[in-house]
Amino acid sequence: MNRPKWFSRLILGCLSIGLAIAVTHFTRAEMPYVQTASPSYETPYGEADGETAETAPASQQVSFPSDYAQNFVQYATVDCPNSRIVRKMFVNPEALSALQSSDMPSSGTVLVMETHSAQPGSDGRLTPTRLNNVFVREKRDDWQVNEDSGDWRSAWYSPSGDLVSNSQESCIGCHTMVRDSHPERQRQRDYTFTLPALLAAAQTGQLQHQETEFGTSVCR
């Protein structure tokens, strides 16, 4: 019996669809199930109880003292010969006056550190050539970030006063090197690299000059 051509094409199409469904089902049954792993997150070093500097209350963030060049006192210049960096150190005058009768920075002390690129000068010291960054460090009661931070918090600014970072991680990690005492003087350092120069400036009223104790400058 002769079938119409359209009927034969219909039968062929149905057979093709059925075959495709069977192959698909068989392939899925043979494929192993792969679960996509959820991303994991690490808490950055230097945070305490989930706190970050960016989420800390405004009252606990270190602001840029826009008047430091006019109203703060430069108490030290620190040469870093290996990295050709000069640090210019400033302190608010109230804190400097308090150090005339104390050997520890008081709550409310604000230290500003300018870092300059430099070249060797004719006098054997480094000559600053360009201001790169401004770092601000402030001490207040109950400002402890973690057990290695003391009551200090820090912030990194551009020369124009724009905030670069207020993360505490790297600053805390570095300043723990002077957490307790100087190996020769056996004097408490209160997490402050230039405390001897700061005390000398408070007693003499003179600008101090020194080379970095560690041969280089992390803060550039």
Coordinates of N, CA and C in Angstrom, one line a residue:
M1 N 0.9 -1.2 0.0 CA 0.0 0.0 0.0 C 0.9 1.2 0.0
N2 N 0.6 2.1 -0.9 CA 1.4 3.3 -1.0 C 0.9 4.4 0.0
R3 N 1.8 4.9 0.8 CA 1.5 6.0 1.7 C 1.8 7.3 1.1
P4 N 1.1 8.3 1.5 CA 1.4 9.7 1.0 C 2.8 10.1 1.5
K5 N 3.5 10.9 0.8 CA 4.9 11.3 1.2 C 4.9 12.1 2.5
W6 N 3.8 12.9 2.7 CA 3.8 13.7 3.9 C 3.7 12.8 5.2
F7 N 3.0 11.6 5.0 CA 2.8 10.7 6.1 C 4.2 10.1 6.5
S8 N 4.9 9.7 5.5 CA 6.2 9.1 5.7 C 7.2 10.1 6.4
R9 N 7.1 11.4 6.0 CA 8.0 12.4 6.6 C 7.6 12.6 8.0
L10 N 6.3 12.5 8.3 CA 5.8 12.7 9.7 C 6.3 11.6 10.6
I11 N 6.3 10.3 10.1 CA 6.8 9.2 10.9 C 8.3 9.3 11.1
L12 N 9.0 9.8 10.1 CA 10.5 9.9 10.2 C 10.8 11.0 11.2
G13 N 10.0 12.1 11.2 CA 10.3 13.2 12.1 C 10.0 12.8 13.6
C14 N 9.0 12.0 13.8 CA 8.7 11.5 15.2 C 9.8 10.6 15.7
L15 N 10.2 9.7 14.8 CA 11.3 8.8 15.2 C 12.6 9.6 15.6
S16 N 12.9 10.7 14.8 CA 14.1 11.5 15.1 C 14.0 12.2 16.4
I17 N 12.8 12.7 16.7 CA 12.6 13.4 18.0 C 12.7 12.4 19.2
G18 N 12.1 11.3 19.0 CA 12.2 10.3 20.1 C 13.6 9.8 20.3
L19 N 14.4 9.6 19.3 CA 15.8 9.2 19.4 C 16.6 10.3 20.1
A20 N 16.3 11.6 19.8 CA 17.1 12.7 20.4 C 16.8 12.8 21.9
I21 N 15.5 12.5 22.3 CA 15.1 12.6 23.7 C 15.8 11.5 24.5
A22 N 15.8 10.3 23.9 CA 16.5 9.1 24.6 C 17.9 9.3 24.8
V23 N 18.6 9.9 23.8 CA 20.1 10.2 23.9 C 20.3 11.2 25.0
T24 N 19.5 12.2 25.0 CA 19.7 13.3 26.0 C 19.6 12.7 27.4
H25 N 18.5 11.9 27.6 CA 18.3 11.3 28.9 C 19.4 10.4 29.4
F26 N 19.9 9.7 28.4 CA 21.0 8.7 28.7 C 22.3 9.5 29.1
T27 N 22.5 10.6 28.4 CA 23.8 11.4 28.6 C 23.7 12.0 30.0
R28 N 22.6 12.6 30.4 CA 22.4 13.2 31.7 C 22.6 12.2 32.8
A29 N 22.1 11.0 32.6 CA 22.2 10.0 33.6 C 23.6 9.6 33.9
E30 N 24.4 9.6 32.8 CA 25.8 9.2 33.0 C 26.7 10.3 33.5
M31 N 26.3 11.6 33.5 CA 27.2 12.7 33.9 C 27.2 12.8 35.4
P32 N 28.4 12.9 36.0 CA 28.5 13.1 37.5 C 28.0 14.4 37.9
Y33 N 27.5 14.6 39.1 CA 27.0 15.9 39.6 C 28.2 16.6 40.1
V34 N 28.4 17.8 39.7 CA 29.4 18.7 40.2 C 28.9 19.9 40.9
Q35 N 29.3 20.0 42.2 CA 28.8 21.2 42.9 C 29.8 22.3 42.9
T36 N 29.3 23.5 42.6 CA 30.2 24.7 42.6 C 30.4 25.1 44.0
A37 N 31.7 25.3 44.3 CA 32.1 25.7 45.7 C 31.7 27.1 45.9
S38 N 31.2 27.4 47.1 CA 31.0 28.8 47.5 C 32.3 29.5 47.7
P39 N 32.4 30.8 47.4 CA 33.6 31.6 47.7 C 33.9 31.7 49.1
S40 N 35.1 31.6 49.5 CA 35.5 31.8 50.9 C 36.1 33.2 51.1
Y41 N 36.0 33.7 52.3 CA 36.5 35.0 52.6 C 37.4 34.9 53.9
E42 N 38.5 35.7 53.9 CA 39.3 35.7 55.0 C 39.2 37.1 55.7
T43 N 39.3 37.1 57.0 CA 39.3 38.3 57.7 C 40.8 38.9 57.6
P44 N 40.9 40.1 57.1 CA 42.3 40.6 57.0 C 43.0 40.8 58.3
Y45 N 44.3 40.6 58.3 CA 45.1 40.8 59.5 C 45.0 42.2 60.0
G46 N 44.9 42.3 61.3 CA 44.9 43.7 61.9 C 43.5 44.2 62.2
E47 N 42.5 43.4 62.0 CA 41.1 43.8 62.4 C 40.8 43.1 63.7
A48 N 40.0 43.8 64.5 CA 39.6 43.3 65.8 C 38.1 43.2 65.8
D49 N 37.6 42.0 66.2 CA 36.2 41.8 66.3 C 35.4 42.2 65.0
G50 N 36.0 41.9 63.9 CA 35.3 42.3 62.6 C 35.4 43.7 62.2
E51 N 36.0 44.5 63.0 CA 36.1 46.0 62.7 C 37.1 46.2 61.7
T52 N 36.8 47.1 60.8 CA 37.8 47.6 59.8 C 37.8 49.1 60.0
A53 N 38.9 49.7 59.6 CA 39.0 51.2 59.8 C 38.0 51.9 59.0
E54 N 37.6 51.3 57.8 CA 36.6 52.0 57.0 C 35.2 52.0 57.6
T55 N 34.9 50.9 58.4 CA 33.6 50.9 59.0 C 33.6 51.4 60.5
A56 N 34.8 51.7 61.0 CA 34.8 52.3 62.4 C 34.1 53.6 62.4
P57 N 33.5 53.9 63.6 CA 32.8 55.2 63.7 C 33.7 56.4 63.4
A58 N 33.1 57.4 62.9 CA 33.9 58.6 62.5 C 34.8 59.1 63.6
S59 N 34.3 59.0 64.9 CA 35.1 59.4 66.0 C 36.4 58.6 66.2
Q60 N 36.5 57.5 65.6 CA 37.7 56.7 65.7 C 38.5 56.6 64.4
Q61 N 38.3 57.5 63.5 CA 39.1 57.6 62.3 C 40.0 58.8 62.4
V62 N 41.2 58.6 61.9 CA 42.3 59.6 61.9 C 42.1 60.6 60.8
S63 N 41.8 61.8 61.1 CA 41.6 62.9 60.1 C 42.9 63.6 59.7
F64 N 42.9 64.2 58.6 CA 44.0 65.0 58.1 C 44.1 66.4 58.7
P65 N 45.1 66.7 59.5 CA 45.3 68.0 60.1 C 45.7 69.0 59.0
S66 N 44.8 69.7 58.4 CA 45.2 70.5 57.2 C 46.1 71.7 57.6
D67 N 46.2 72.0 58.9 CA 47.0 73.1 59.3 C 48.4 72.7 59.9
Y68 N 48.7 71.4 59.7 CA 49.9 71.0 60.4 C 51.2 71.7 59.9
A69 N 51.3 72.1 58.6 CA 52.5 72.7 58.1 C 52.7 74.1 58.8
Q70 N 51.6 74.8 59.2 CA 51.7 76.1 59.8 C 51.7 76.0 61.4
N71 N 50.9 75.1 61.9 CA 50.7 75.1 63.4 C 51.4 74.0 64.2
F72 N 51.8 72.9 63.5 CA 52.5 71.8 64.2 C 54.0 72.2 64.2
V73 N 54.7 71.5 65.1 CA 56.2 71.7 65.3 C 56.9 70.5 64.6
Q74 N 57.8 70.9 63.7 CA 58.7 69.8 63.2 C 59.8 69.5 64.2
Y75 N 59.8 68.2 64.7 CA 60.7 67.9 65.7 C 61.8 67.0 65.3
A76 N 61.7 66.4 64.0 CA 62.8 65.5 63.6 C 62.8 65.4 62.1
T77 N 64.0 65.2 61.5 CA 64.2 64.8 60.2 C 65.0 63.4 60.2
V78 N 64.4 62.4 59.5 CA 65.0 61.1 59.6 C 65.4 60.7 58.2
D79 N 66.7 60.4 58.0 CA 67.2 59.9 56.7 C 67.1 58.4 56.7
C80 N 66.7 57.9 55.5 CA 66.7 56.5 55.2 C 67.6 56.2 54.0
P81 N 68.9 56.1 54.2 CA 69.8 56.1 53.1 C 69.6 54.9 52.1
N82 N 69.3 53.8 52.6 CA 69.1 52.6 51.7 C 68.0 52.8 50.7
S83 N 67.0 53.5 51.1 CA 65.8 53.7 50.2 C 65.8 55.1 49.7
R84 N 66.7 55.9 50.1 CA 66.7 57.3 49.7 C 65.4 58.0 49.9
I85 N 65.0 57.9 51.2 CA 63.7 58.5 51.6 C 64.1 59.4 52.8
V86 N 63.5 60.6 52.9 CA 63.6 61.5 54.0 C 62.2 61.6 54.7
R87 N 62.2 61.4 56.0 CA 60.9 61.6 56.7 C 61.0 62.9 57.5
K88 N 60.0 63.7 57.3 CA 60.0 65.0 58.2 C 58.8 64.7 59.2
M89 N 59.2 64.8 60.5 CA 58.2 64.5 61.5 C 57.7 65.8 62.2
F90 N 56.4 65.8 62.4 CA 55.7 66.9 63.0 C 54.8 66.4 64.2
V91 N 54.6 67.3 65.2 CA 53.8 67.0 66.3 C 52.9 68.2 66.7
N92 N 51.7 67.9 67.2 CA 50.9 69.1 67.6 C 51.5 69.7 68.8
P93 N 51.5 71.0 69.0 CA 52.2 71.7 70.0 C 51.8 71.3 71.4
E94 N 50.5 71.0 71.6 CA 50.0 70.6 72.9 C 50.7 69.4 73.4
A95 N 50.9 68.4 72.5 CA 51.5 67.1 72.9 C 53.0 67.3 73.2
L96 N 53.6 68.2 72.4 CA 55.1 68.5 72.6 C 55.3 69.1 74.0
S97 N 54.4 70.1 74.4 CA 54.5 70.7 75.7 C 54.3 69.7 76.8
A98 N 53.4 68.8 76.6 CA 53.1 67.7 77.7 C 54.3 66.9 77.9
L99 N 55.2 66.7 76.8 CA 56.3 65.8 77.0 C 57.5 66.5 77.7
Q100 N 57.4 67.7 78.1 CA 58.4 68.4 78.9 C 58.4 67.8 80.3
S101 N 57.2 67.3 80.7 CA 57.1 66.7 82.1 C 56.7 65.2 82.1
S102 N 56.8 64.6 80.9 CA 56.5 63.2 80.8 C 57.4 62.5 79.7
D103 N 57.5 61.2 79.8 CA 58.3 60.5 78.8 C 57.5 59.6 78.0
M104 N 56.1 59.8 78.0 CA 55.2 59.1 77.1 C 54.2 60.0 76.5
P105 N 54.0 59.9 75.2 CA 53.0 60.7 74.5 C 51.6 60.5 75.2
S106 N 50.9 61.6 75.4 CA 49.6 61.6 76.0 C 48.5 61.4 75.0
S107 N 47.3 61.1 75.6 CA 46.1 61.0 74.7 C 45.9 62.3 74.0
G108 N 45.7 62.3 72.7 CA 45.5 63.6 72.0 C 46.7 63.9 71.2
T109 N 47.8 63.1 71.3 CA 49.0 63.3 70.5 C 48.7 63.0 69.0
V110 N 49.1 63.9 68.2 CA 49.0 63.7 66.7 C 50.4 63.9 66.1
L111 N 50.9 62.8 65.4 CA 52.1 62.9 64.7 C 51.9 62.8 63.2
V112 N 52.6 63.7 62.5 CA 52.5 63.7 61.0 C 53.9 63.4 60.5
M113 N 53.9 62.5 59.5 CA 55.2 62.1 58.9 C 55.0 62.3 57.4
E114 N 55.8 63.3 56.9 CA 56.0 63.5 55.4 C 57.1 62.5 54.9
T115 N 56.9 61.9 53.8 CA 57.9 61.1 53.2 C 58.3 61.7 51.9
H116 N 59.6 62.0 51.7 CA 60.1 62.6 50.5 C 61.1 61.7 49.8
S117 N 61.1 61.7 48.5 CA 62.2 61.2 47.7 C 63.4 62.1 48.0
A118 N 64.6 61.5 47.9 CA 65.8 62.3 48.2 C 67.0 61.9 47.4
Q119 N 68.0 62.7 47.4 CA 69.3 62.5 46.8 C 70.4 62.8 47.8
P120 N 71.5 62.2 47.8 CA 72.6 62.5 48.7 C 73.1 64.0 48.5
G121 N 73.2 64.7 49.6 CA 73.7 66.1 49.5 C 75.2 66.2 49.8
S122 N 75.7 67.4 49.6 CA 77.1 67.6 49.8 C 77.6 67.5 51.2
D123 N 76.6 67.6 52.2 CA 76.9 67.5 53.6 C 76.9 66.1 54.1
G124 N 76.6 65.1 53.2 CA 76.6 63.8 53.7 C 75.2 63.3 54.1
R125 N 74.2 64.3 54.1 CA 72.9 63.9 54.4 C 72.0 63.9 53.2
L126 N 70.8 63.3 53.3 CA 69.9 63.3 52.1 C 69.2 64.6 51.9
T127 N 69.1 65.0 50.7 CA 68.4 66.2 50.4 C 67.0 65.9 49.8
P128 N 65.9 66.3 50.4 CA 64.6 66.0 49.9 C 64.4 66.6 48.5
T129 N 63.7 65.8 47.6 CA 63.5 66.3 46.2 C 62.0 66.4 45.9
R130 N 61.2 65.5 46.5 CA 59.8 65.5 46.2 C 59.0 64.9 47.4
L131 N 57.9 65.6 47.7 CA 57.0 65.1 48.7 C 56.1 64.0 48.1
N132 N 56.1 62.8 48.7 CA 55.3 61.7 48.2 C 54.0 61.4 48.9
N133 N 54.1 61.3 50.2 CA 52.9 60.9 51.0 C 53.0 61.6 52.4
V134 N 51.8 61.6 53.0 CA 51.7 62.1 54.4 C 51.0 61.1 55.2
F135 N 51.6 60.7 56.3 CA 51.1 59.7 57.2 C 50.7 60.3 58.5
V136 N 49.5 60.1 59.0 CA 49.1 60.7 60.3 C 48.8 59.6 61.3
R137 N 49.4 59.8 62.5 CA 49.2 58.8 63.6 C 48.7 59.6 64.8
E138 N 47.6 59.1 65.4 CA 47.0 59.8 66.5 C 46.8 58.8 67.7
K139 N 46.9 59.3 68.9 CA 46.8 58.5 70.1 C 45.6 59.0 70.9
R140 N 44.7 58.1 71.2 CA 43.6 58.5 72.1 C 43.3 57.3 73.0
D141 N 42.8 57.7 74.2 CA 42.4 56.6 75.2 C 41.4 55.7 74.6
D142 N 41.5 54.4 74.7 CA 40.5 53.4 74.3 C 40.4 53.4 72.8
W143 N 41.5 53.7 72.1 CA 41.5 53.6 70.6 C 42.2 52.3 70.2
Q144 N 42.4 51.3 71.1 CA 43.1 50.1 70.7 C 42.4 49.3 69.7
V145 N 43.1 49.0 68.6 CA 42.5 48.1 67.5 C 42.6 46.7 67.9
N146 N 43.8 46.3 68.3 CA 44.0 44.9 68.9 C 45.2 44.9 69.9
E147 N 45.6 43.8 70.4 CA 46.6 43.7 71.4 C 47.9 44.2 71.0
D148 N 48.2 44.4 69.7 CA 49.4 44.8 69.2 C 49.5 46.3 68.7
S149 N 48.4 47.0 69.0 CA 48.3 48.4 68.4 C 48.5 49.5 69.4
G150 N 48.5 49.3 70.7 CA 48.5 50.4 71.6 C 47.2 51.2 71.5
D151 N 47.3 52.5 71.8 CA 46.1 53.3 71.7 C 46.3 54.2 70.5
W152 N 47.0 53.8 69.5 CA 47.3 54.5 68.3 C 46.5 54.0 67.1
R153 N 46.1 55.0 66.2 CA 45.5 54.6 64.9 C 46.2 55.5 63.9
S154 N 46.2 55.0 62.6 CA 46.9 55.7 61.6 C 46.1 55.9 60.3
A155 N 46.6 56.8 59.5 CA 45.9 57.0 58.2 C 47.0 57.5 57.2
W156 N 46.8 57.2 55.9 CA 47.7 57.5 54.8 C 47.0 58.5 53.9
Y157 N 47.7 59.6 53.7 CA 47.1 60.7 52.8 C 48.1 61.0 51.7
S158 N 47.5 61.6 50.6 CA 48.3 62.1 49.6 C 48.8 63.5 50.0
P159 N 49.8 64.1 49.3 CA 50.3 65.4 49.7 C 49.2 66.5 49.7
S160 N 48.2 66.3 48.9 CA 47.1 67.3 48.9 C 46.0 67.0 50.0
G161 N 46.2 66.0 50.8 CA 45.3 65.7 51.8 C 44.1 64.7 51.5
D162 N 44.2 64.1 50.3 CA 43.2 63.1 50.0 C 43.5 61.8 50.6
L163 N 42.5 61.1 51.2 CA 42.7 59.9 51.9 C 43.1 58.8 50.9
V164 N 44.2 58.1 51.2 CA 44.7 57.0 50.4 C 44.2 55.7 51.0
S165 N 44.4 55.6 52.3 CA 44.0 54.4 53.1 C 43.9 54.7 54.5
N166 N 42.9 54.1 55.2 CA 42.9 54.2 56.7 C 42.9 52.8 57.3
S167 N 43.3 51.8 56.5 CA 43.5 50.4 57.0 C 44.6 50.4 58.0
Q168 N 44.4 49.7 59.1 CA 45.4 49.7 60.2 C 46.4 48.5 60.1
E169 N 46.2 47.6 59.2 CA 47.0 46.4 59.1 C 48.5 46.6 59.1
S170 N 48.9 47.3 58.0 CA 50.4 47.4 57.8 C 51.0 48.3 58.9
C171 N 50.3 49.3 59.3 CA 50.9 50.2 60.3 C 51.1 49.5 61.6
I172 N 50.1 48.7 62.0 CA 50.2 47.9 63.3 C 51.4 46.9 63.2
G173 N 51.4 46.2 62.1 CA 52.5 45.2 61.9 C 53.9 45.8 62.0
C174 N 54.1 47.0 61.5 CA 55.4 47.7 61.5 C 55.7 48.2 62.8
H175 N 54.8 48.9 63.5 CA 55.0 49.6 64.7 C 55.2 48.7 65.9
T176 N 54.8 47.4 65.8 CA 55.1 46.4 66.9 C 56.6 46.3 67.1
M177 N 57.4 46.6 66.1 CA 58.9 46.5 66.3 C 59.4 47.5 67.4
V178 N 58.6 48.5 67.7 CA 59.0 49.4 68.7 C 57.9 49.5 69.8
R179 N 57.3 48.4 70.0 CA 56.2 48.3 71.0 C 56.6 48.6 72.4
D180 N 57.8 48.0 72.8 CA 58.1 48.1 74.2 C 59.3 49.0 74.5
S181 N 60.5 48.5 74.2 CA 61.7 49.3 74.6 C 62.8 49.3 73.5
H182 N 63.6 50.3 73.6 CA 64.8 50.3 72.7 C 65.8 49.3 73.3
P183 N 66.5 48.5 72.5 CA 67.4 47.5 73.1 C 68.6 48.0 73.8
E184 N 69.0 49.3 73.5 CA 70.1 49.9 74.2 C 69.6 50.8 75.4
R185 N 68.7 51.6 75.1 CA 68.2 52.6 76.1 C 67.3 52.0 77.1
Q186 N 66.7 50.9 76.8 CA 65.7 50.2 77.7 C 64.6 51.2 78.1
R187 N 64.2 52.0 77.2 CA 63.1 53.0 77.5 C 61.9 52.5 76.7
Q188 N 60.8 52.7 77.3 CA 59.5 52.4 76.7 C 59.3 53.2 75.4
R189 N 58.9 52.6 74.3 CA 58.8 53.3 73.0 C 57.3 53.6 72.6
D190 N 56.4 52.9 73.2 CA 55.0 53.2 73.0 C 54.7 53.2 71.5
Y191 N 55.2 52.2 70.8 CA 54.9 52.0 69.3 C 55.3 53.1 68.5
T192 N 56.3 53.9 68.9 CA 56.7 55.1 68.2 C 58.2 55.1 67.9
F193 N 58.5 55.1 66.6 CA 59.9 55.0 66.1 C 60.7 56.2 66.6
T194 N 60.1 57.4 66.5 CA 60.9 58.6 66.8 C 60.7 59.1 68.2
L195 N 60.3 58.3 69.1 CA 60.1 58.8 70.5 C 61.3 59.4 71.1
P196 N 62.5 58.9 71.0 CA 63.7 59.5 71.5 C 63.9 60.9 71.0
A197 N 63.7 61.1 69.7 CA 63.9 62.4 69.0 C 62.8 63.3 69.5
L198 N 61.6 62.8 69.7 CA 60.5 63.6 70.2 C 60.7 64.1 71.6
L199 N 61.2 63.3 72.5 CA 61.6 63.7 73.8 C 62.7 64.7 73.8
A200 N 63.7 64.5 73.0 CA 64.8 65.4 72.9 C 64.4 66.8 72.5
A201 N 63.5 66.8 71.5 CA 62.9 68.1 71.0 C 62.1 68.8 72.0
A202 N 61.4 68.0 72.8 CA 60.6 68.6 73.9 C 61.4 69.3 75.0
Q203 N 62.6 68.7 75.2 CA 63.5 69.2 76.3 C 64.4 70.3 75.8
T204 N 64.8 70.3 74.5 CA 65.8 71.2 74.0 C 65.2 72.3 73.1
G205 N 64.0 72.0 72.6 CA 63.4 73.0 71.7 C 64.1 73.0 70.3
Q206 N 64.9 72.0 70.0 CA 65.7 72.0 68.8 C 65.2 70.8 67.9
L207 N 65.3 71.1 66.6 CA 65.0 70.1 65.6 C 66.1 68.9 65.7
Q208 N 65.6 67.7 65.7 CA 66.5 66.6 65.8 C 66.7 66.0 64.4
H209 N 67.9 65.4 64.2 CA 68.2 64.7 63.0 C 68.7 63.3 63.3
Q210 N 68.3 62.3 62.6 CA 68.7 60.9 62.8 C 68.6 60.1 61.6
E211 N 69.2 59.0 61.6 CA 69.0 58.0 60.5 C 68.1 56.9 61.1
T212 N 67.3 56.3 60.1 CA 66.4 55.3 60.6 C 67.2 54.1 61.2
E213 N 66.6 53.5 62.3 CA 67.2 52.4 63.0 C 67.2 51.2 62.2
F214 N 66.4 51.1 61.1 CA 66.2 49.8 60.4 C 66.7 49.9 59.0
G215 N 67.4 50.9 58.6 CA 68.1 51.0 57.4 C 67.3 51.3 56.2
T216 N 66.0 51.3 56.3 CA 65.2 51.5 55.1 C 63.9 52.2 55.6
S217 N 63.0 52.5 54.6 CA 61.7 53.1 54.9 C 60.6 52.3 54.3
V218 N 59.8 51.7 55.1 CA 58.6 51.0 54.5 C 57.6 52.0 53.9
C219 N 57.4 53.1 54.7 CA 56.5 54.1 54.2 C 57.3 55.0 53.3
R220 N 56.8 55.1 52.0 CA 57.5 55.8 51.0 C 56.6 57.0 50.5

